[in-house]
Amino acid sequence: QLLESGGGLVQPGGSLRLSCAASGFTFTSFAMTWVRQAPGKGLEWVSSISGDGVITYYTDSVKGRFTISRDNSMNTLYLQMNSLRAEDTAIYYCVRGIFIMDVWGQGTTVTVSS
Amino acid sequence: DVVLTQSPLSLPVTLGQPASISCRSSQGLVYSDGNTNLNWFQQRPGQSPRRLIYRISNRDSGVPDRFSGSGSGTDFTLKISRVEAEDVGVYYCMQGTHWPRTFGQGTKVEIK
């Protein structure tokens, strides 16, 4: 199971940190991913991280602004989002895996607006 | 970036009739381990996405056998043999081979 939290309303230029608590599987054995969905739009891959947290990947639009990380002792995945823009408004899903993404959380909503 | 083009984008279907969704990739999707990481997801209204099919044709546990995936190279298909009311939603293909990971635009399945 994956349970996201940390979403909310933030002004443009602001920051938020999303968390994803994992349970029911060996967290360190799995790479993890964040996928987002803007209102009324399709799915967009945002970022992924290896099981040991060493290797990270980002979509171009968030490079330099977002940081993915994980705490394997706490079975938790994070997404630190800085310099937020209106176009970052979306539901953010935590997903297990990077090749065949088999488990999805229920999502947490981020709204960037003044 | 790998572009996944789905068609059709809207698919009205009569209950009990078959449905087919195409997903064409701008590049081959074979990974270095020999696997082709083309996956299909279903998103019912108001719900999170759910994986239906992984690596072209492997159906997830609990997914009805009326769903099937096929294809190779750059052309892939999701088929529903007999559409039921619970199949209403948006279907996405997604490739997990190349960075960045990409999704198709989504195909909205509705009942006529």
Short mmCIF file of C-alpha atoms in Angstrom, two decimals:
data_model
loop_
_atom_site.label_atom_id
_atom_site.label_comp_id
_atom_site.label_asym_id
_atom_site.label_seq_id
_atom_site.Cartn_x
_atom_site.Cartn_y
_atom_site.Cartn_z
CA GLN A 1 0.00 0.00 0.00
CA LEU A 2 1.12 3.56 -0.75
CA LEU A 3 -0.27 6.54 1.12
CA GLU A 4 0.60 10.05 -0.05
CA SER A 5 0.36 13.20 2.02
CA GLY A 6 1.60 16.77 2.03
CA GLY A 7 -0.45 18.30 -0.74
CA GLY A 8 -2.22 21.61 -0.41
CA LEU A 9 -2.62 25.15 -1.67
CA VAL A 10 0.58 27.12 -2.19
CA GLN A 11 1.39 30.42 -3.83
CA PRO A 12 3.50 30.60 -6.97
CA GLY A 13 7.15 30.46 -6.02
CA GLY A 14 6.39 28.55 -2.86
CA SER A 15 7.45 25.10 -1.70
CA LEU A 16 5.84 21.86 -0.60
CA ARG A 17 7.14 18.46 0.41
CA LEU A 18 5.11 15.42 -0.51
CA SER A 19 5.49 12.16 1.38
CA CYS A 20 4.52 8.62 0.46
CA ALA A 21 4.37 6.00 3.21
CA ALA A 22 4.85 2.48 1.90
CA SER A 23 3.71 -0.69 3.59
CA GLY A 24 3.21 -4.35 2.81
CA PHE A 25 6.40 -4.87 0.81
CA THR A 26 10.16 -4.61 1.16
CA PHE A 27 10.58 -0.92 0.35
CA THR A 28 14.32 -1.01 -0.29
CA SER A 29 13.84 -3.62 -3.01
CA PHE A 30 11.88 -1.29 -5.23
CA ALA A 31 12.64 1.82 -7.22
CA MET A 32 9.86 4.38 -6.83
CA THR A 33 8.22 6.98 -9.00
CA TRP A 34 6.08 10.12 -8.83
CA VAL A 35 3.46 10.61 -11.55
CA ARG A 36 1.16 13.63 -11.74
CA GLN A 37 -2.14 14.45 -13.39
CA ALA A 38 -3.20 18.03 -14.02
CA PRO A 39 -6.93 18.75 -13.79
CA GLY A 40 -8.74 17.11 -16.68
CA LYS A 41 -5.48 15.97 -18.27
CA GLY A 42 -3.54 12.78 -18.74
CA LEU A 43 -0.78 11.16 -16.75
CA GLU A 44 2.71 12.65 -16.67
CA TRP A 45 5.83 11.00 -15.26
CA VAL A 46 7.65 13.38 -12.90
CA SER A 47 10.55 11.64 -11.21
CA SER A 48 11.96 8.26 -10.19
CA ILE A 49 14.55 7.02 -7.71
CA SER A 50 16.47 3.77 -7.35
CA GLY A 51 15.94 1.47 -4.40
CA ASP A 52 19.08 2.65 -2.65
CA GLY A 53 18.32 6.30 -3.39
CA VAL A 54 21.53 6.84 -5.34
CA ILE A 55 20.11 7.27 -8.84
CA THR A 56 17.42 9.80 -9.63
CA TYR A 57 15.60 10.87 -12.77
CA TYR A 58 13.47 13.92 -13.52
CA THR A 59 11.29 15.21 -16.28
CA ASP A 60 12.81 18.34 -17.82
CA SER A 61 10.12 20.71 -16.55
CA VAL A 62 10.96 20.02 -12.89
CA LYS A 63 14.75 19.67 -13.05
CA GLY A 64 16.40 22.07 -10.64
CA ARG A 65 13.12 22.69 -8.79
CA PHE A 66 12.03 19.26 -7.52
CA THR A 67 14.07 16.74 -5.55
CA ILE A 68 13.09 13.12 -5.07
CA SER A 69 14.46 11.25 -2.09
CA ARG A 70 13.66 8.34 0.16
CA ASP A 71 14.20 7.21 3.72
CA ASN A 72 14.43 3.45 3.62
CA SER A 73 14.50 3.20 7.42
CA MET A 74 11.07 4.87 7.46
CA ASN A 75 9.71 3.23 4.27
CA THR A 76 8.93 6.68 2.94
CA LEU A 77 9.35 8.39 -0.40
CA TYR A 78 9.52 12.17 -0.72
CA LEU A 79 9.18 14.86 -3.34
CA GLN A 80 10.50 18.28 -2.37
CA MET A 81 8.95 20.84 -4.68
CA ASN A 82 10.41 24.35 -4.81
CA SER A 83 9.72 27.37 -7.02
CA LEU A 84 6.25 26.05 -7.71
CA ARG A 85 4.37 27.25 -10.76
CA ALA A 86 0.72 27.23 -11.72
CA GLU A 87 1.45 24.44 -14.19
CA ASP A 88 2.55 22.19 -11.32
CA THR A 89 -1.06 22.06 -10.14
CA ALA A 90 -2.01 18.39 -10.23
CA ILE A 91 -2.76 15.25 -8.33
CA TYR A 92 0.57 13.63 -7.47
CA TYR A 93 0.67 9.85 -7.33
CA CYS A 94 3.31 7.73 -5.67
CA VAL A 95 4.00 4.59 -7.70
CA ARG A 96 6.01 1.45 -7.03
CA GLY A 97 8.57 0.63 -9.70
CA ILE A 98 10.10 2.28 -12.72
CA PHE A 99 9.62 -0.32 -15.46
CA ILE A 100 6.15 -1.74 -14.94
CA MET A 101 4.72 0.50 -12.17
CA ASP A 102 2.41 -1.94 -10.48
CA VAL A 103 1.11 -0.21 -7.32
CA TRP A 104 -0.32 3.32 -7.18
CA GLY A 105 -1.32 5.44 -4.24
CA GLN A 106 -4.56 7.38 -4.02
CA GLY A 107 -2.80 10.66 -4.78
CA THR A 108 -2.37 14.00 -3.07
CA THR A 109 -3.54 17.27 -4.60
CA VAL A 110 -1.21 20.22 -5.12
CA THR A 111 -2.72 23.55 -6.10
CA VAL A 112 -0.45 26.43 -7.00
CA SER A 113 -2.40 29.67 -7.02
CA SER A 114 -2.33 33.17 -5.60
CA ASP B 1 11.53 11.42 -25.94
CA VAL B 2 9.44 8.40 -26.87
CA VAL B 3 6.01 9.47 -28.07
CA LEU B 4 3.14 7.07 -27.53
CA THR B 5 0.16 7.76 -29.80
CA GLN B 6 -3.13 6.20 -28.79
CA SER B 7 -6.14 5.79 -31.02
CA PRO B 8 -8.95 6.36 -30.84
CA LEU B 9 -9.03 9.02 -28.12
CA SER B 10 -12.74 8.45 -27.58
CA LEU B 11 -14.39 5.05 -27.83
CA PRO B 12 -18.16 4.71 -27.41
CA VAL B 13 -19.00 1.03 -27.11
CA THR B 14 -22.22 -0.96 -26.79
CA LEU B 15 -22.38 -3.20 -23.73
CA GLY B 16 -21.25 -6.70 -24.58
CA GLN B 17 -19.41 -5.59 -27.71
CA PRO B 18 -15.63 -5.70 -28.19
CA ALA B 19 -13.32 -2.71 -27.97
CA SER B 20 -9.78 -2.16 -29.16
CA ILE B 21 -7.25 0.56 -28.37
CA SER B 22 -4.06 1.09 -30.32
CA CYS B 23 -0.80 2.45 -28.93
CA ARG B 24 1.99 3.27 -31.36
CA SER B 25 5.46 4.11 -30.16
CA SER B 26 7.93 6.42 -31.90
CA GLN B 27 10.74 4.02 -30.96
CA GLY B 28 11.21 0.38 -30.18
CA LEU B 29 10.62 -0.50 -26.51
CA VAL B 30 12.88 -3.48 -25.95
CA TYR B 31 14.99 -2.95 -22.84
CA SER B 32 18.55 -4.23 -22.46
CA ASP B 33 17.26 -7.23 -20.48
CA GLY B 34 15.11 -8.28 -23.43
CA ASN B 35 11.82 -7.20 -21.89
CA THR B 36 9.44 -4.83 -23.65
CA ASN B 37 8.08 -2.54 -20.93
CA LEU B 38 4.81 -1.51 -22.52
CA ASN B 39 2.07 -1.36 -19.91
CA TRP B 40 -1.63 -0.53 -19.87
CA PHE B 41 -3.48 1.30 -17.11
CA GLN B 42 -7.15 1.87 -16.44
CA GLN B 43 -8.42 4.94 -14.64
CA ARG B 44 -12.05 4.79 -13.63
CA PRO B 45 -13.81 8.10 -12.91
CA GLY B 46 -12.60 9.58 -9.64
CA GLN B 47 -10.07 6.82 -9.02
CA SER B 48 -6.32 6.36 -9.17
CA PRO B 49 -4.87 4.56 -12.17
CA ARG B 50 -4.70 0.78 -11.93
CA ARG B 51 -2.37 -1.39 -13.93
CA LEU B 52 -4.13 -3.93 -16.16
CA ILE B 53 -1.41 -5.32 -18.39
CA TYR B 54 2.39 -5.28 -18.10
CA ARG B 55 5.08 -6.13 -20.63
CA ILE B 56 2.67 -6.14 -23.55
CA SER B 57 0.46 -9.06 -22.62
CA ASN B 58 0.71 -10.06 -18.95
CA ARG B 59 -2.58 -9.52 -17.19
CA ASP B 60 -2.47 -8.40 -13.57
CA SER B 61 -4.00 -10.44 -10.81
CA GLY B 62 -7.70 -9.73 -10.47
CA VAL B 63 -8.02 -8.29 -13.97
CA PRO B 64 -10.86 -9.99 -15.86
CA ASP B 65 -9.77 -12.20 -18.74
CA ARG B 66 -11.82 -10.13 -21.16
CA PHE B 67 -8.83 -7.77 -21.15
CA SER B 68 -5.88 -8.74 -23.30
CA GLY B 69 -2.75 -7.06 -24.58
CA SER B 70 -0.74 -7.79 -27.68
CA GLY B 71 1.79 -6.32 -30.04
CA SER B 72 5.47 -6.02 -30.79
CA GLY B 73 8.01 -3.55 -32.07
CA THR B 74 6.22 -0.23 -32.06
CA ASP B 75 2.57 -1.30 -32.34
CA PHE B 76 0.57 -2.45 -29.34
CA THR B 77 -3.09 -3.12 -28.68
CA LEU B 78 -5.39 -3.43 -25.69
CA LYS B 79 -8.56 -5.39 -26.35
CA ILE B 80 -11.70 -5.83 -24.31
CA SER B 81 -13.59 -8.83 -25.61
CA ARG B 82 -16.99 -7.82 -24.22
CA VAL B 83 -17.33 -4.39 -22.65
CA GLU B 84 -19.08 -4.20 -19.30
CA ALA B 85 -20.37 -1.13 -17.49
CA GLU B 86 -17.45 -1.23 -15.01
CA ASP B 87 -14.98 -0.79 -17.89
CA VAL B 88 -15.94 2.86 -18.33
CA GLY B 89 -12.92 5.10 -17.84
CA VAL B 90 -9.71 6.26 -19.46
CA TYR B 91 -7.06 3.82 -20.62
CA TYR B 92 -3.39 4.73 -20.92
CA CYS B 93 -0.44 2.96 -22.41
CA MET B 94 2.93 3.71 -20.85
CA GLN B 95 6.50 2.80 -21.72
CA GLY B 96 8.97 1.90 -18.99
CA THR B 97 12.02 1.33 -21.18
CA HIS B 98 13.39 4.74 -22.09
CA TRP B 99 13.92 7.91 -20.03
CA PRO B 100 11.84 9.95 -19.66
CA ARG B 101 8.98 7.54 -19.04
CA THR B 102 6.02 8.49 -21.17
CA PHE B 103 2.29 7.85 -21.35
CA GLY B 104 -0.11 7.87 -24.22
CA GLN B 105 -2.75 10.62 -24.30
CA GLY B 106 -5.43 8.33 -22.96
CA THR B 107 -8.50 6.75 -24.55
CA LYS B 108 -11.86 7.44 -22.99
CA VAL B 109 -14.16 4.43 -23.09
CA GLU B 110 -17.83 5.11 -22.62
CA ILE B 111 -21.04 3.19 -23.08
CA LYS B 112 -23.23 4.13 -26.04
#
